[in-house]
Amino acid sequence: MKKHEFRLTADWNGGGRNGEGRISAGNLDTQISIPKEMGGPGVGTNPDEMLIGAAATCYIITLAAMLELRQIPVEKLSLESIGVVGEHKGRPKFERITHKPHLILGAGVTVEQVEEAKSLIETAERSCMISNALRGNVALSVTAQVDRVK
């Protein structure tokens, strides 16, 4: 596989840890700061949201591609991801991410396709490159809901 480079630029506007900044990378252009929950100004996004965003988008794209490859008819695919930050040795630590996909399969889907979709829900988490980059440092899990159009 060909190697790909992704570039991001960042600017920080003073104020130490309570300052604000801006990041730009490809289609991403947003303000950044420390979240209010961690004593910061809460302007724009923050590293915690970006980490969970990277994990969630990688997961849902991977799952959608796997379902398409297996020709499993999908009516709707949505996702809620929850990240938990705790403290380890007096410092903040990203502890876990739980993905909660809700998959609604199309009309006429077979029992076998439903079972395969359920299997792919787990496989997608293990196949996502962001999950694999985090594995061993952040606990990752999936709790899914699978329904069929009636």
PDB file of C-alpha atoms in Angstrom:
ATOM      1  CA  MET A   1       0.000   0.000   0.000  1.00  0.00           C
ATOM      2  CA  LYS A   2       1.180   3.485  -0.806  1.00  0.00           C
ATOM      3  CA  LYS A   3       2.064   5.648   2.205  1.00  0.00           C
ATOM      4  CA  HIS A   4      -0.086   8.690   2.891  1.00  0.00           C
ATOM      5  CA  GLU A   5       0.881  11.827   4.787  1.00  0.00           C
ATOM      6  CA  PHE A   6      -1.650  13.866   6.697  1.00  0.00           C
ATOM      7  CA  ARG A   7      -0.637  17.343   7.814  1.00  0.00           C
ATOM      8  CA  LEU A   8      -2.078  19.589  10.465  1.00  0.00           C
ATOM      9  CA  THR A   9      -1.089  23.132  11.375  1.00  0.00           C
ATOM     10  CA  ALA A  10      -1.768  24.667  14.773  1.00  0.00           C
ATOM     11  CA  ASP A  11      -1.556  28.142  16.271  1.00  0.00           C
ATOM     12  CA  TRP A  12      -1.861  28.967  19.971  1.00  0.00           C
ATOM     13  CA  ASN A  13      -2.894  32.448  21.087  1.00  0.00           C
ATOM     14  CA  GLY A  14      -1.241  32.905  24.462  1.00  0.00           C
ATOM     15  CA  GLY A  15      -2.773  32.523  27.850  1.00  0.00           C
ATOM     16  CA  GLY A  16      -0.888  29.316  28.695  1.00  0.00           C
ATOM     17  CA  ARG A  17      -3.211  26.425  29.364  1.00  0.00           C
ATOM     18  CA  ASN A  18      -6.217  28.770  29.328  1.00  0.00           C
ATOM     19  CA  GLY A  19      -5.438  30.148  25.890  1.00  0.00           C
ATOM     20  CA  GLU A  20      -7.176  29.304  22.660  1.00  0.00           C
ATOM     21  CA  GLY A  21      -5.883  28.093  19.353  1.00  0.00           C
ATOM     22  CA  ARG A  22      -6.834  26.981  15.889  1.00  0.00           C
ATOM     23  CA  ILE A  23      -6.016  23.854  13.912  1.00  0.00           C
ATOM     24  CA  SER A  24      -6.302  23.176  10.200  1.00  0.00           C
ATOM     25  CA  ALA A  25      -5.911  19.892   8.354  1.00  0.00           C
ATOM     26  CA  GLY A  26      -7.511  19.167   4.999  1.00  0.00           C
ATOM     27  CA  ASN A  27     -11.240  19.815   5.464  1.00  0.00           C
ATOM     28  CA  LEU A  28     -10.844  20.433   9.201  1.00  0.00           C
ATOM     29  CA  ASP A  29     -10.535  24.024  10.385  1.00  0.00           C
ATOM     30  CA  THR A  30     -11.589  24.738  13.961  1.00  0.00           C
ATOM     31  CA  GLN A  31     -10.804  26.482  17.217  1.00  0.00           C
ATOM     32  CA  ILE A  32      -9.255  24.498  20.073  1.00  0.00           C
ATOM     33  CA  SER A  33      -8.839  24.832  23.821  1.00  0.00           C
ATOM     34  CA  ILE A  34      -8.914  22.807  26.990  1.00  0.00           C
ATOM     35  CA  PRO A  35     -12.497  21.687  27.748  1.00  0.00           C
ATOM     36  CA  LYS A  36     -14.443  23.401  30.541  1.00  0.00           C
ATOM     37  CA  GLU A  37     -14.752  20.046  32.325  1.00  0.00           C
ATOM     38  CA  MET A  38     -10.964  20.091  32.732  1.00  0.00           C
ATOM     39  CA  GLY A  39     -10.716  23.715  33.848  1.00  0.00           C
ATOM     40  CA  GLY A  40     -10.193  25.317  30.442  1.00  0.00           C
ATOM     41  CA  PRO A  41     -12.148  27.901  28.484  1.00  0.00           C
ATOM     42  CA  GLY A  42     -14.075  25.313  26.433  1.00  0.00           C
ATOM     43  CA  VAL A  43     -13.738  27.148  23.121  1.00  0.00           C
ATOM     44  CA  GLY A  44     -13.981  25.051  19.969  1.00  0.00           C
ATOM     45  CA  THR A  45     -12.993  21.414  20.152  1.00  0.00           C
ATOM     46  CA  ASN A  46     -10.341  19.724  22.244  1.00  0.00           C
ATOM     47  CA  PRO A  47      -8.006  16.721  22.092  1.00  0.00           C
ATOM     48  CA  ASP A  48     -10.517  14.456  23.851  1.00  0.00           C
ATOM     49  CA  GLU A  49     -13.273  15.171  21.329  1.00  0.00           C
ATOM     50  CA  MET A  50     -10.818  14.828  18.473  1.00  0.00           C
ATOM     51  CA  LEU A  51      -9.576  11.454  19.719  1.00  0.00           C
ATOM     52  CA  ILE A  52     -13.092  10.075  20.107  1.00  0.00           C
ATOM     53  CA  GLY A  53     -13.982  11.672  16.758  1.00  0.00           C
ATOM     54  CA  ALA A  54     -11.078   9.907  15.047  1.00  0.00           C
ATOM     55  CA  ALA A  55     -12.031   6.581  16.622  1.00  0.00           C
ATOM     56  CA  ALA A  56     -15.743   6.990  15.810  1.00  0.00           C
ATOM     57  CA  THR A  57     -15.322   8.087  12.202  1.00  0.00           C
ATOM     58  CA  CYS A  58     -12.810   5.334  11.511  1.00  0.00           C
ATOM     59  CA  TYR A  59     -15.148   2.756  13.058  1.00  0.00           C
ATOM     60  CA  ILE A  60     -18.331   3.833  11.224  1.00  0.00           C
ATOM     61  CA  ILE A  61     -16.538   4.140   7.859  1.00  0.00           C
ATOM     62  CA  THR A  62     -14.920   0.715   8.330  1.00  0.00           C
ATOM     63  CA  LEU A  63     -18.261  -0.869   9.284  1.00  0.00           C
ATOM     64  CA  ALA A  64     -20.096   0.768   6.356  1.00  0.00           C
ATOM     65  CA  ALA A  65     -17.440  -0.467   3.919  1.00  0.00           C
ATOM     66  CA  MET A  66     -17.601  -4.019   5.307  1.00  0.00           C
ATOM     67  CA  LEU A  67     -21.403  -4.097   5.067  1.00  0.00           C
ATOM     68  CA  GLU A  68     -21.242  -2.825   1.490  1.00  0.00           C
ATOM     69  CA  LEU A  69     -18.581  -5.373   0.539  1.00  0.00           C
ATOM     70  CA  ARG A  70     -20.816  -8.191   1.846  1.00  0.00           C
ATOM     71  CA  GLN A  71     -23.812  -6.666   0.034  1.00  0.00           C
ATOM     72  CA  ILE A  72     -25.863  -6.438   3.224  1.00  0.00           C
ATOM     73  CA  PRO A  73     -28.693  -3.948   2.620  1.00  0.00           C
ATOM     74  CA  VAL A  74     -28.508  -1.083   5.118  1.00  0.00           C
ATOM     75  CA  GLU A  75     -31.420   1.284   5.631  1.00  0.00           C
ATOM     76  CA  LYS A  76     -29.632   3.405   8.245  1.00  0.00           C
ATOM     77  CA  LEU A  77     -26.394   3.324  10.218  1.00  0.00           C
ATOM     78  CA  SER A  78     -25.842   5.699  13.127  1.00  0.00           C
ATOM     79  CA  LEU A  79     -23.335   5.783  15.953  1.00  0.00           C
ATOM     80  CA  GLU A  80     -22.899   7.178  19.428  1.00  0.00           C
ATOM     81  CA  SER A  81     -19.400   6.891  20.878  1.00  0.00           C
ATOM     82  CA  ILE A  82     -18.582   7.573  24.509  1.00  0.00           C
ATOM     83  CA  GLY A  83     -15.074   8.374  25.705  1.00  0.00           C
ATOM     84  CA  VAL A  84     -14.089   8.304  29.350  1.00  0.00           C
ATOM     85  CA  VAL A  85     -11.151  10.263  30.734  1.00  0.00           C
ATOM     86  CA  GLY A  86      -9.995   9.484  34.256  1.00  0.00           C
ATOM     87  CA  GLU A  87      -6.883  10.040  36.285  1.00  0.00           C
ATOM     88  CA  HIS A  88      -3.798   7.848  36.391  1.00  0.00           C
ATOM     89  CA  LYS A  89      -0.843   8.734  38.650  1.00  0.00           C
ATOM     90  CA  GLY A  90      -2.181  12.261  39.075  1.00  0.00           C
ATOM     91  CA  ARG A  91      -2.584  12.918  35.348  1.00  0.00           C
ATOM     92  CA  PRO A  92      -5.562  12.778  32.990  1.00  0.00           C
ATOM     93  CA  LYS A  93      -5.741   9.513  31.050  1.00  0.00           C
ATOM     94  CA  PHE A  94      -8.071   8.513  28.250  1.00  0.00           C
ATOM     95  CA  GLU A  95      -9.389   5.246  29.693  1.00  0.00           C
ATOM     96  CA  ARG A  96     -11.960   3.859  27.287  1.00  0.00           C
ATOM     97  CA  ILE A  97     -14.120   4.339  24.237  1.00  0.00           C
ATOM     98  CA  THR A  98     -17.417   2.532  23.730  1.00  0.00           C
ATOM     99  CA  HIS A  99     -18.998   2.583  20.289  1.00  0.00           C
ATOM    100  CA  LYS A 100     -22.773   2.150  20.197  1.00  0.00           C
ATOM    101  CA  PRO A 101     -23.776   1.583  16.584  1.00  0.00           C
ATOM    102  CA  HIS A 102     -27.441   1.343  15.626  1.00  0.00           C
ATOM    103  CA  LEU A 103     -27.843  -0.573  12.413  1.00  0.00           C
ATOM    104  CA  ILE A 104     -31.182  -0.794  10.628  1.00  0.00           C
ATOM    105  CA  LEU A 105     -31.056  -3.401   7.890  1.00  0.00           C
ATOM    106  CA  GLY A 106     -33.138  -3.132   4.738  1.00  0.00           C
ATOM    107  CA  ALA A 107     -36.323  -4.974   3.924  1.00  0.00           C
ATOM    108  CA  GLY A 108     -35.855  -8.549   2.759  1.00  0.00           C
ATOM    109  CA  VAL A 109     -32.592  -9.103   4.619  1.00  0.00           C
ATOM    110  CA  THR A 110     -32.038 -12.779   5.457  1.00  0.00           C
ATOM    111  CA  VAL A 111     -31.381 -14.260   8.894  1.00  0.00           C
ATOM    112  CA  GLU A 112     -27.876 -15.119   7.673  1.00  0.00           C
ATOM    113  CA  GLN A 113     -27.260 -11.490   6.680  1.00  0.00           C
ATOM    114  CA  VAL A 114     -28.416 -10.302  10.110  1.00  0.00           C
ATOM    115  CA  GLU A 115     -25.939 -12.659  11.782  1.00  0.00           C
ATOM    116  CA  GLU A 116     -23.153 -11.611   9.424  1.00  0.00           C
ATOM    117  CA  ALA A 117     -23.902  -7.928  10.137  1.00  0.00           C
ATOM    118  CA  LYS A 118     -23.655  -8.604  13.880  1.00  0.00           C
ATOM    119  CA  SER A 119     -20.289 -10.268  13.325  1.00  0.00           C
ATOM    120  CA  LEU A 120     -19.060  -7.353  11.192  1.00  0.00           C
ATOM    121  CA  ILE A 121     -19.957  -4.917  13.982  1.00  0.00           C
ATOM    122  CA  GLU A 122     -17.228  -6.521  16.109  1.00  0.00           C
ATOM    123  CA  THR A 123     -14.825  -7.091  13.215  1.00  0.00           C
ATOM    124  CA  ALA A 124     -14.960  -3.416  12.208  1.00  0.00           C
ATOM    125  CA  GLU A 125     -13.648  -2.333  15.608  1.00  0.00           C
ATOM    126  CA  ARG A 126     -10.712  -4.739  15.331  1.00  0.00           C
ATOM    127  CA  SER A 127     -10.041  -3.643  11.734  1.00  0.00           C
ATOM    128  CA  CYS A 128     -10.120   0.134  12.145  1.00  0.00           C
ATOM    129  CA  MET A 129      -6.609   1.615  11.991  1.00  0.00           C
ATOM    130  CA  ILE A 130      -7.372   4.225  14.678  1.00  0.00           C
ATOM    131  CA  SER A 131      -8.652   1.519  17.054  1.00  0.00           C
ATOM    132  CA  ASN A 132      -5.510  -0.466  16.357  1.00  0.00           C
ATOM    133  CA  ALA A 133      -3.345   2.578  17.105  1.00  0.00           C
ATOM    134  CA  LEU A 134      -5.128   3.028  20.455  1.00  0.00           C
ATOM    135  CA  ARG A 135      -5.336  -0.649  21.434  1.00  0.00           C
ATOM    136  CA  GLY A 136      -3.308  -1.436  24.544  1.00  0.00           C
ATOM    137  CA  ASN A 137      -3.584   2.146  25.812  1.00  0.00           C
ATOM    138  CA  VAL A 138      -7.347   2.712  25.674  1.00  0.00           C
ATOM    139  CA  ALA A 139     -10.007   0.057  26.340  1.00  0.00           C
ATOM    140  CA  LEU A 140     -12.263  -0.306  23.286  1.00  0.00           C
ATOM    141  CA  SER A 141     -15.692  -1.921  23.177  1.00  0.00           C
ATOM    142  CA  VAL A 142     -18.823  -2.113  21.047  1.00  0.00           C
ATOM    143  CA  THR A 143     -22.431  -2.365  22.167  1.00  0.00           C
ATOM    144  CA  ALA A 144     -24.703  -2.602  19.149  1.00  0.00           C
ATOM    145  CA  GLN A 145     -28.377  -2.503  18.316  1.00  0.00           C
ATOM    146  CA  VAL A 146     -29.430  -4.227  15.094  1.00  0.00           C
ATOM    147  CA  ASP A 147     -32.960  -3.881  13.731  1.00  0.00           C
ATOM    148  CA  ARG A 148     -34.696  -4.700  10.454  1.00  0.00           C
ATOM    149  CA  VAL A 149     -37.123  -2.608   8.457  1.00  0.00           C
ATOM    150  CA  LYS A 150     -40.542  -4.113   8.887  1.00  0.00           C
TER     151      LYS A 150
END
